[in-house]
């Protein structure tokens, strides 16, 4: 049954986003578990709970949730034509089998920046000032045997494009004159939000200046073919393995001990660079609707998961050098009207009430 699902629903990448990872990674994990030996007529939620517990002892919560949802999808498919599996309810549904609670935890990983205290400490000891994590990241990926890895990293930080979209990007999707890029997604079946293409049209996104510089650097000298890939780095899964190995190797060989303790190049994924880019762009584009146009998000809730503000930088901006009431009128916005100073005094009801005009002139009414 599972093999039929793979053949019919995951052929040539399938119709679903992430079908390649399911076919090569998650499906073999399900078939290699004891749950694959259970007779379908005797498959219960208790069997699925056992599968969940065994997986949870070996893999991350997000991976366990992915495999539980995939198992539920297979069973839902088998209950219909042509299998008609006699199950009144889906034993792997989220209503019956609880998912790990910390699987959807929001990541807040950003590239680390050297603090002023570290710079002062290094200067006092006469040492070379430490570098930011981004510089070590570039140095690590530049040592890759695949020359496209460094450009993919720079592109991710500059444009905040998803990994699948970056690997599927072709030169006919890039318009350097209009400074626009079209997101098409893996297998040219659309991006993560491809189901909204009919109502929203193609995903056109403005190109950032640093991203344009990356495209100009990788552009073929002898002329380009419109259908050629912009970043022909090979398989995405192979790139993920290379990326993790490059960072681990650089952490052992090239990161100083004090920076290792701070977490340089530790627990850093390629997708974290999209978070980093979105957070940087948010400091430039104050309107979240403009930022959504760049990142490709459809709602503010999704965008909020990617925005990780620099709290230290934000607190400095909020701390004004002097209170607003101590500033001169020339330093305030042009619509500011200086307050009129009035003095309360005892007066009879018949006495006219003074009215203060914005110019400061007082007249009686």
mmCIF file of C-alpha atoms in Angstrom, residues 20-357:
data_model
loop_
_atom_site.group_PDB
_atom_site.id
_atom_site.type_symbol
_atom_site.label_atom_id
_atom_site.label_comp_id
_atom_site.label_asym_id
_atom_site.label_seq_id
_atom_site.Cartn_x
_atom_site.Cartn_y
_atom_site.Cartn_z
ATOM 1 C CA UNK A 20 11.438 14.190 -2.558
ATOM 2 C CA UNK A 21 12.410 14.275 1.122
ATOM 3 C CA UNK A 22 9.404 12.108 1.980
ATOM 4 C CA UNK A 23 10.255 9.511 -0.644
ATOM 5 C CA UNK A 24 13.950 9.282 0.221
ATOM 6 C CA UNK A 25 13.905 9.838 3.972
ATOM 7 C CA UNK A 26 10.584 9.588 5.769
ATOM 8 C CA UNK A 27 8.974 6.714 3.834
ATOM 9 C CA UNK A 28 11.955 4.352 4.449
ATOM 10 C CA UNK A 29 11.820 5.271 8.144
ATOM 11 C CA UNK A 30 8.163 4.259 8.329
ATOM 12 C CA UNK A 31 8.737 1.009 6.437
ATOM 13 C CA UNK A 32 11.727 0.196 8.662
ATOM 14 C CA UNK A 33 9.699 0.414 11.867
ATOM 15 C CA UNK A 34 7.703 -2.329 13.558
ATOM 16 C CA UNK A 35 4.495 -0.592 12.565
ATOM 17 C CA UNK A 36 5.060 -1.797 9.007
ATOM 18 C CA UNK A 37 4.538 -5.389 10.222
ATOM 19 C CA UNK A 38 1.110 -4.669 11.742
ATOM 20 C CA UNK A 39 -1.849 -6.054 9.821
ATOM 21 C CA UNK A 40 -3.885 -3.140 8.465
ATOM 22 C CA UNK A 41 -7.117 -4.516 9.880
ATOM 23 C CA UNK A 42 -5.541 -4.512 13.352
ATOM 24 C CA UNK A 43 -3.844 -1.119 13.083
ATOM 25 C CA UNK A 44 -4.948 1.050 16.007
ATOM 26 C CA UNK A 45 -3.969 4.360 17.544
ATOM 27 C CA UNK A 46 -2.022 2.433 20.186
ATOM 28 C CA UNK A 47 0.197 1.050 17.423
ATOM 29 C CA UNK A 48 0.767 4.568 16.112
ATOM 30 C CA UNK A 49 1.609 5.792 19.630
ATOM 31 C CA UNK A 50 4.285 3.103 19.857
ATOM 32 C CA UNK A 51 5.674 4.255 16.511
ATOM 33 C CA UNK A 52 5.704 7.849 17.788
ATOM 34 C CA UNK A 53 7.543 6.943 20.993
ATOM 35 C CA UNK A 54 10.193 4.923 19.149
ATOM 36 C CA UNK A 55 10.774 7.723 16.676
ATOM 37 C CA UNK A 56 10.858 10.359 19.405
ATOM 38 C CA UNK A 57 13.742 8.578 21.141
ATOM 39 C CA UNK A 58 15.872 8.860 17.993
ATOM 40 C CA UNK A 59 14.817 11.981 16.083
ATOM 41 C CA UNK A 60 13.905 15.610 16.601
ATOM 42 C CA UNK A 61 10.266 16.455 17.437
ATOM 43 C CA UNK A 62 9.722 18.158 14.071
ATOM 44 C CA UNK A 63 10.850 14.983 12.255
ATOM 45 C CA UNK A 64 8.485 12.863 14.331
ATOM 46 C CA UNK A 65 5.573 15.153 13.533
ATOM 47 C CA UNK A 66 6.440 15.041 9.849
ATOM 48 C CA UNK A 67 6.395 11.228 9.821
ATOM 49 C CA UNK A 68 3.179 11.007 11.811
ATOM 50 C CA UNK A 69 1.462 13.385 9.410
ATOM 51 C CA UNK A 70 2.821 11.445 6.451
ATOM 52 C CA UNK A 71 1.502 8.195 7.905
ATOM 53 C CA UNK A 72 -1.899 9.820 8.404
ATOM 54 C CA UNK A 73 -1.838 11.016 4.788
ATOM 55 C CA UNK A 74 -1.092 7.504 3.523
ATOM 56 C CA UNK A 75 -3.940 6.030 5.559
ATOM 57 C CA UNK A 76 -6.364 8.686 4.367
ATOM 58 C CA UNK A 77 -5.391 7.917 0.790
ATOM 59 C CA UNK A 78 -5.828 4.161 1.400
ATOM 60 C CA UNK A 79 -9.375 4.648 2.702
ATOM 61 C CA UNK A 80 -10.428 5.828 -0.749
ATOM 62 C CA UNK A 81 -10.286 4.427 -4.259
ATOM 63 C CA UNK A 82 -8.694 1.988 -5.105
ATOM 64 C CA UNK A 83 -7.891 0.458 -1.674
ATOM 65 C CA UNK A 84 -11.028 1.240 0.368
ATOM 66 C CA UNK A 85 -9.276 0.400 3.613
ATOM 67 C CA UNK A 86 -12.018 -0.460 6.174
ATOM 68 C CA UNK A 87 -11.103 2.109 8.834
ATOM 69 C CA UNK A 88 -13.873 4.137 10.443
ATOM 70 C CA UNK A 89 -11.334 6.730 11.628
ATOM 71 C CA UNK A 90 -7.736 7.428 10.816
ATOM 72 C CA UNK A 91 -5.658 5.933 13.691
ATOM 73 C CA UNK A 92 -2.772 8.306 12.946
ATOM 74 C CA UNK A 93 -4.815 11.505 12.978
ATOM 75 C CA UNK A 94 -3.833 14.325 15.309
ATOM 76 C CA UNK A 95 -7.170 13.952 17.127
ATOM 77 C CA UNK A 96 -6.219 10.468 18.313
ATOM 78 C CA UNK A 97 -2.407 10.577 18.495
ATOM 79 C CA UNK A 98 -0.878 13.573 20.224
ATOM 80 C CA UNK A 99 2.059 15.204 18.463
ATOM 81 C CA UNK A 100 5.206 16.342 20.318
ATOM 82 C CA UNK A 101 4.434 19.711 21.861
ATOM 83 C CA UNK A 102 7.778 21.379 21.091
ATOM 84 C CA UNK A 103 7.851 20.478 17.396
ATOM 85 C CA UNK A 104 6.683 23.887 16.205
ATOM 86 C CA UNK A 105 9.068 25.915 18.346
ATOM 87 C CA UNK A 106 10.008 29.224 16.791
ATOM 88 C CA UNK A 107 13.685 29.463 15.948
ATOM 89 C CA UNK A 108 15.424 32.671 16.924
ATOM 90 C CA UNK A 109 18.891 31.889 15.565
ATOM 91 C CA UNK A 110 20.634 34.881 14.025
ATOM 92 C CA UNK A 111 24.224 35.452 13.005
ATOM 93 C CA UNK A 112 26.214 36.561 16.024
ATOM 94 C CA UNK A 113 27.787 40.013 16.094
ATOM 95 C CA UNK A 114 30.796 41.079 18.150
ATOM 96 C CA UNK A 115 29.772 43.353 20.997
ATOM 97 C CA UNK A 116 31.417 46.615 21.933
ATOM 98 C CA UNK A 117 32.646 45.093 25.187
ATOM 99 C CA UNK A 118 34.475 42.368 23.250
ATOM 100 C CA UNK A 119 36.092 44.954 21.009
ATOM 101 C CA UNK A 120 37.217 47.025 24.004
ATOM 102 C CA UNK A 121 38.552 43.922 25.729
ATOM 103 C CA UNK A 122 40.557 42.896 22.663
ATOM 104 C CA UNK A 123 41.931 46.416 22.224
ATOM 105 C CA UNK A 124 42.973 46.593 25.891
ATOM 106 C CA UNK A 125 44.905 43.350 25.562
ATOM 107 C CA UNK A 126 46.445 44.355 22.252
ATOM 108 C CA UNK A 127 44.765 41.493 20.407
ATOM 109 C CA UNK A 128 43.250 41.416 16.955
ATOM 110 C CA UNK A 129 39.553 42.320 17.173
ATOM 111 C CA UNK A 130 37.266 39.297 16.763
ATOM 112 C CA UNK A 131 35.215 38.919 13.616
ATOM 113 C CA UNK A 132 31.480 38.576 13.284
ATOM 114 C CA UNK A 133 30.012 35.144 12.695
ATOM 115 C CA UNK A 134 29.072 36.094 9.134
ATOM 116 C CA UNK A 135 32.738 36.445 8.174
ATOM 117 C CA UNK A 136 33.554 33.008 9.574
ATOM 118 C CA UNK A 137 30.541 31.623 7.709
ATOM 119 C CA UNK A 138 31.814 32.968 4.392
ATOM 120 C CA UNK A 139 35.298 31.614 5.088
ATOM 121 C CA UNK A 140 33.898 28.172 5.911
ATOM 122 C CA UNK A 141 31.642 27.860 2.849
ATOM 123 C CA UNK A 142 34.348 29.254 0.549
ATOM 124 C CA UNK A 143 36.369 26.087 1.295
ATOM 125 C CA UNK A 144 33.689 23.898 -0.277
ATOM 126 C CA UNK A 145 34.546 21.755 -3.279
ATOM 127 C CA UNK A 146 31.401 23.116 -4.928
ATOM 128 C CA UNK A 147 31.987 26.716 -6.025
ATOM 129 C CA UNK A 148 28.249 27.522 -5.945
ATOM 130 C CA UNK A 149 27.863 27.030 -2.196
ATOM 131 C CA UNK A 150 29.322 30.409 -1.273
ATOM 132 C CA UNK A 151 27.048 32.178 -3.749
ATOM 133 C CA UNK A 152 23.974 30.393 -2.382
ATOM 134 C CA UNK A 153 24.858 31.611 1.115
ATOM 135 C CA UNK A 154 25.367 35.192 -0.024
ATOM 136 C CA UNK A 155 22.140 35.031 -2.046
ATOM 137 C CA UNK A 156 20.153 33.773 0.936
ATOM 138 C CA UNK A 157 21.376 36.581 3.179
ATOM 139 C CA UNK A 158 20.743 39.195 0.500
ATOM 140 C CA UNK A 159 17.340 38.132 -0.911
ATOM 141 C CA UNK A 160 15.675 35.991 1.822
ATOM 142 C CA UNK A 161 14.570 33.444 -0.775
ATOM 143 C CA UNK A 162 13.658 29.899 0.189
ATOM 144 C CA UNK A 163 16.145 27.137 -0.509
ATOM 145 C CA UNK A 164 13.879 25.305 -2.949
ATOM 146 C CA UNK A 165 13.165 28.498 -4.847
ATOM 147 C CA UNK A 166 16.865 29.338 -5.058
ATOM 148 C CA UNK A 167 17.767 25.929 -6.463
ATOM 149 C CA UNK A 168 14.949 26.157 -9.040
ATOM 150 C CA UNK A 169 15.772 29.723 -10.084
ATOM 151 C CA UNK A 170 16.564 30.124 -13.784
ATOM 152 C CA UNK A 171 17.801 33.091 -15.726
ATOM 153 C CA UNK A 172 14.466 33.664 -17.440
ATOM 154 C CA UNK A 173 13.057 34.298 -13.940
ATOM 155 C CA UNK A 174 15.439 37.223 -13.429
ATOM 156 C CA UNK A 175 14.865 40.710 -14.832
ATOM 157 C CA UNK A 176 17.839 42.846 -13.906
ATOM 158 C CA UNK A 177 16.512 45.867 -15.790
ATOM 159 C CA UNK A 178 13.251 45.899 -13.826
ATOM 160 C CA UNK A 179 15.012 44.528 -10.718
ATOM 161 C CA UNK A 180 12.420 41.776 -10.305
ATOM 162 C CA UNK A 181 12.725 38.037 -9.722
ATOM 163 C CA UNK A 182 9.986 35.431 -10.207
ATOM 164 C CA UNK A 183 9.717 32.598 -7.697
ATOM 165 C CA UNK A 184 8.721 29.267 -9.221
ATOM 166 C CA UNK A 185 9.731 26.655 -6.664
ATOM 167 C CA UNK A 186 11.101 23.183 -7.000
ATOM 168 C CA UNK A 187 10.313 21.084 -10.070
ATOM 169 C CA UNK A 188 8.891 24.288 -11.628
ATOM 170 C CA UNK A 189 5.529 23.518 -9.975
ATOM 171 C CA UNK A 190 5.330 26.769 -8.092
ATOM 172 C CA UNK A 191 6.535 28.037 -4.758
ATOM 173 C CA UNK A 192 5.272 27.144 -1.314
ATOM 174 C CA UNK A 193 2.309 29.431 -2.005
ATOM 175 C CA UNK A 194 1.659 28.132 -5.522
ATOM 176 C CA UNK A 195 -1.960 27.259 -4.696
ATOM 177 C CA UNK A 196 -2.669 30.996 -4.546
ATOM 178 C CA UNK A 197 -1.205 31.718 -7.987
ATOM 179 C CA UNK A 198 -4.584 31.783 -9.760
ATOM 180 C CA UNK A 199 -5.926 34.518 -7.519
ATOM 181 C CA UNK A 200 -2.696 36.433 -6.909
ATOM 182 C CA UNK A 201 -0.773 35.879 -10.127
ATOM 183 C CA UNK A 202 2.929 34.948 -10.416
ATOM 184 C CA UNK A 203 5.170 35.611 -7.430
ATOM 185 C CA UNK A 204 7.112 38.681 -8.485
ATOM 186 C CA UNK A 205 9.551 39.973 -5.899
ATOM 187 C CA UNK A 206 11.811 43.020 -5.947
ATOM 188 C CA UNK A 207 15.522 42.333 -6.120
ATOM 189 C CA UNK A 208 17.686 43.706 -3.349
ATOM 190 C CA UNK A 209 20.913 45.565 -4.262
ATOM 191 C CA UNK A 210 23.138 42.893 -2.677
ATOM 192 C CA UNK A 211 21.210 40.200 -4.524
ATOM 193 C CA UNK A 212 21.743 42.011 -7.826
ATOM 194 C CA UNK A 213 25.467 42.071 -7.077
ATOM 195 C CA UNK A 214 25.404 38.289 -6.542
ATOM 196 C CA UNK A 215 23.565 37.714 -9.835
ATOM 197 C CA UNK A 216 26.001 39.913 -11.721
ATOM 198 C CA UNK A 217 28.907 37.990 -10.194
ATOM 199 C CA UNK A 218 27.602 34.555 -11.242
ATOM 200 C CA UNK A 219 26.347 35.620 -14.658
ATOM 201 C CA UNK A 220 28.113 33.668 -17.431
ATOM 202 C CA UNK A 221 30.666 35.727 -19.317
ATOM 203 C CA UNK A 222 29.995 34.276 -22.759
ATOM 204 C CA UNK A 223 26.249 34.824 -22.612
ATOM 205 C CA UNK A 224 23.567 33.009 -20.686
ATOM 206 C CA UNK A 225 20.852 30.573 -21.629
ATOM 207 C CA UNK A 226 17.422 31.632 -20.346
ATOM 208 C CA UNK A 227 16.558 28.098 -19.221
ATOM 209 C CA UNK A 228 19.849 27.552 -17.381
ATOM 210 C CA UNK A 229 19.912 27.368 -13.596
ATOM 211 C CA UNK A 230 21.285 30.404 -11.820
ATOM 212 C CA UNK A 231 22.866 28.273 -9.071
ATOM 213 C CA UNK A 232 23.632 24.794 -10.497
ATOM 214 C CA UNK A 233 24.836 23.434 -7.152
ATOM 215 C CA UNK A 234 23.377 19.951 -7.598
ATOM 216 C CA UNK A 235 21.004 18.213 -5.224
ATOM 217 C CA UNK A 236 19.515 20.091 -2.292
ATOM 218 C CA UNK A 237 20.069 17.161 0.041
ATOM 219 C CA UNK A 238 23.737 16.976 -0.943
ATOM 220 C CA UNK A 239 24.036 20.706 -0.322
ATOM 221 C CA UNK A 240 22.563 20.354 3.158
ATOM 222 C CA UNK A 241 25.107 17.665 3.996
ATOM 223 C CA UNK A 242 27.977 19.767 2.634
ATOM 224 C CA UNK A 243 26.773 22.856 4.495
ATOM 225 C CA UNK A 244 26.637 21.026 7.833
ATOM 226 C CA UNK A 245 30.055 19.435 7.320
ATOM 227 C CA UNK A 246 31.689 22.704 6.298
ATOM 228 C CA UNK A 247 30.449 24.472 9.415
ATOM 229 C CA UNK A 248 31.460 21.603 11.687
ATOM 230 C CA UNK A 249 34.942 21.494 10.153
ATOM 231 C CA UNK A 250 35.413 25.245 10.434
ATOM 232 C CA UNK A 251 34.239 25.213 14.031
ATOM 233 C CA UNK A 252 36.936 22.688 14.926
ATOM 234 C CA UNK A 253 39.786 24.156 12.893
ATOM 235 C CA UNK A 254 39.239 27.878 12.471
ATOM 236 C CA UNK A 255 37.027 29.238 15.283
ATOM 237 C CA UNK A 256 38.925 30.541 18.349
ATOM 238 C CA UNK A 257 38.004 28.975 21.675
ATOM 239 C CA UNK A 258 36.333 32.103 23.141
ATOM 240 C CA UNK A 259 34.079 32.379 20.074
ATOM 241 C CA UNK A 260 33.227 28.684 20.248
ATOM 242 C CA UNK A 261 31.837 29.269 23.721
ATOM 243 C CA UNK A 262 29.615 31.983 22.272
ATOM 244 C CA UNK A 263 28.175 29.501 19.763
ATOM 245 C CA UNK A 264 29.859 30.571 16.514
ATOM 246 C CA UNK A 265 28.735 28.296 13.634
ATOM 247 C CA UNK A 266 26.861 26.098 16.110
ATOM 248 C CA UNK A 267 23.257 25.034 15.488
ATOM 249 C CA UNK A 268 23.162 27.077 12.295
ATOM 250 C CA UNK A 269 21.160 25.892 9.295
ATOM 251 C CA UNK A 270 20.817 27.290 5.813
ATOM 252 C CA UNK A 271 17.190 28.171 6.519
ATOM 253 C CA UNK A 272 18.351 30.344 9.422
ATOM 254 C CA UNK A 273 19.900 32.641 6.820
ATOM 255 C CA UNK A 274 16.394 33.407 5.550
ATOM 256 C CA UNK A 275 15.499 34.460 9.096
ATOM 257 C CA UNK A 276 18.628 36.615 9.206
ATOM 258 C CA UNK A 277 17.843 38.274 5.893
ATOM 259 C CA UNK A 278 14.207 38.942 6.790
ATOM 260 C CA UNK A 279 15.258 40.512 10.081
ATOM 261 C CA UNK A 280 17.787 42.751 8.355
ATOM 262 C CA UNK A 281 15.327 43.835 5.699
ATOM 263 C CA UNK A 282 12.761 44.621 8.399
ATOM 264 C CA UNK A 283 15.077 47.355 9.662
ATOM 265 C CA UNK A 284 14.954 48.964 6.199
ATOM 266 C CA UNK A 285 11.370 48.318 5.130
ATOM 267 C CA UNK A 286 9.244 49.522 8.024
ATOM 268 C CA UNK A 287 6.006 48.651 6.242
ATOM 269 C CA UNK A 288 5.418 44.903 6.781
ATOM 270 C CA UNK A 289 3.422 44.689 3.540
ATOM 271 C CA UNK A 290 6.521 45.749 1.594
ATOM 272 C CA UNK A 291 8.590 43.188 3.472
ATOM 273 C CA UNK A 292 6.080 40.438 2.661
ATOM 274 C CA UNK A 293 6.499 41.255 -1.023
ATOM 275 C CA UNK A 294 10.207 40.501 -0.719
ATOM 276 C CA UNK A 295 10.090 37.384 1.446
ATOM 277 C CA UNK A 296 7.051 35.812 -0.229
ATOM 278 C CA UNK A 297 4.900 35.443 2.896
ATOM 279 C CA UNK A 298 1.131 35.671 2.602
ATOM 280 C CA UNK A 299 0.261 36.918 6.080
ATOM 281 C CA UNK A 300 1.820 38.758 8.982
ATOM 282 C CA UNK A 301 1.664 35.710 11.236
ATOM 283 C CA UNK A 302 4.052 33.813 8.981
ATOM 284 C CA UNK A 303 6.295 36.832 8.603
ATOM 285 C CA UNK A 304 6.467 37.260 12.363
ATOM 286 C CA UNK A 305 8.070 33.829 12.713
ATOM 287 C CA UNK A 306 10.985 35.018 10.607
ATOM 288 C CA UNK A 307 11.479 38.439 12.123
ATOM 289 C CA UNK A 308 14.005 38.239 14.955
ATOM 290 C CA UNK A 309 14.806 41.788 16.082
ATOM 291 C CA UNK A 310 18.119 42.774 17.551
ATOM 292 C CA UNK A 311 16.961 43.684 21.048
ATOM 293 C CA UNK A 312 20.150 45.529 21.963
ATOM 294 C CA UNK A 313 19.976 47.668 18.821
ATOM 295 C CA UNK A 314 16.270 48.269 19.363
ATOM 296 C CA UNK A 315 16.736 49.385 22.953
ATOM 297 C CA UNK A 316 19.366 51.895 21.863
ATOM 298 C CA UNK A 317 16.955 53.382 19.334
ATOM 299 C CA UNK A 318 14.237 53.692 21.948
ATOM 300 C CA UNK A 319 16.540 55.484 24.368
ATOM 301 C CA UNK A 320 16.409 59.100 23.207
ATOM 302 C CA UNK A 321 19.492 61.197 24.017
ATOM 303 C CA UNK A 322 17.251 63.712 25.759
ATOM 304 C CA UNK A 323 13.560 63.919 26.685
ATOM 305 C CA UNK A 324 11.310 65.278 23.961
ATOM 306 C CA UNK A 325 10.194 68.211 26.077
ATOM 307 C CA UNK A 326 13.801 69.441 26.295
ATOM 308 C CA UNK A 327 14.316 69.555 22.532
ATOM 309 C CA UNK A 328 13.985 72.763 20.581
ATOM 310 C CA UNK A 329 11.059 73.312 18.242
ATOM 311 C CA UNK A 330 13.365 73.130 15.217
ATOM 312 C CA UNK A 331 14.244 69.489 16.074
ATOM 313 C CA UNK A 332 10.627 68.347 16.196
ATOM 314 C CA UNK A 333 8.453 67.238 13.262
ATOM 315 C CA UNK A 334 6.970 70.049 11.174
ATOM 316 C CA UNK A 335 3.392 69.288 12.297
ATOM 317 C CA UNK A 336 4.291 69.921 15.908
ATOM 318 C CA UNK A 337 2.456 72.893 17.444
ATOM 319 C CA UNK A 338 4.146 74.491 20.480
ATOM 320 C CA UNK A 339 1.941 74.278 23.552
ATOM 321 C CA UNK A 340 0.401 77.523 24.777
ATOM 322 C CA UNK A 341 1.166 78.330 28.367
ATOM 323 C CA UNK A 342 -1.977 79.463 30.208
ATOM 324 C CA UNK A 343 -2.394 80.450 33.825
ATOM 325 C CA UNK A 344 -5.443 79.594 35.853
ATOM 326 C CA UNK A 345 -6.991 82.462 37.780
ATOM 327 C CA UNK A 346 -10.161 83.002 39.671
ATOM 328 C CA UNK A 347 -12.859 84.667 37.611
ATOM 329 C CA UNK A 348 -16.543 85.178 37.839
ATOM 330 C CA UNK A 349 -18.977 83.320 35.540
ATOM 331 C CA UNK A 350 -19.720 86.523 33.656
ATOM 332 C CA UNK A 351 -16.054 87.105 32.886
ATOM 333 C CA UNK A 352 -15.132 86.209 29.261
ATOM 334 C CA UNK A 353 -13.076 83.013 28.737
ATOM 335 C CA UNK A 354 -9.685 83.529 26.989
ATOM 336 C CA UNK A 355 -9.072 81.328 23.904
ATOM 337 C CA UNK A 356 -5.497 80.413 22.938
ATOM 338 C CA UNK A 357 -4.730 80.304 19.198
#
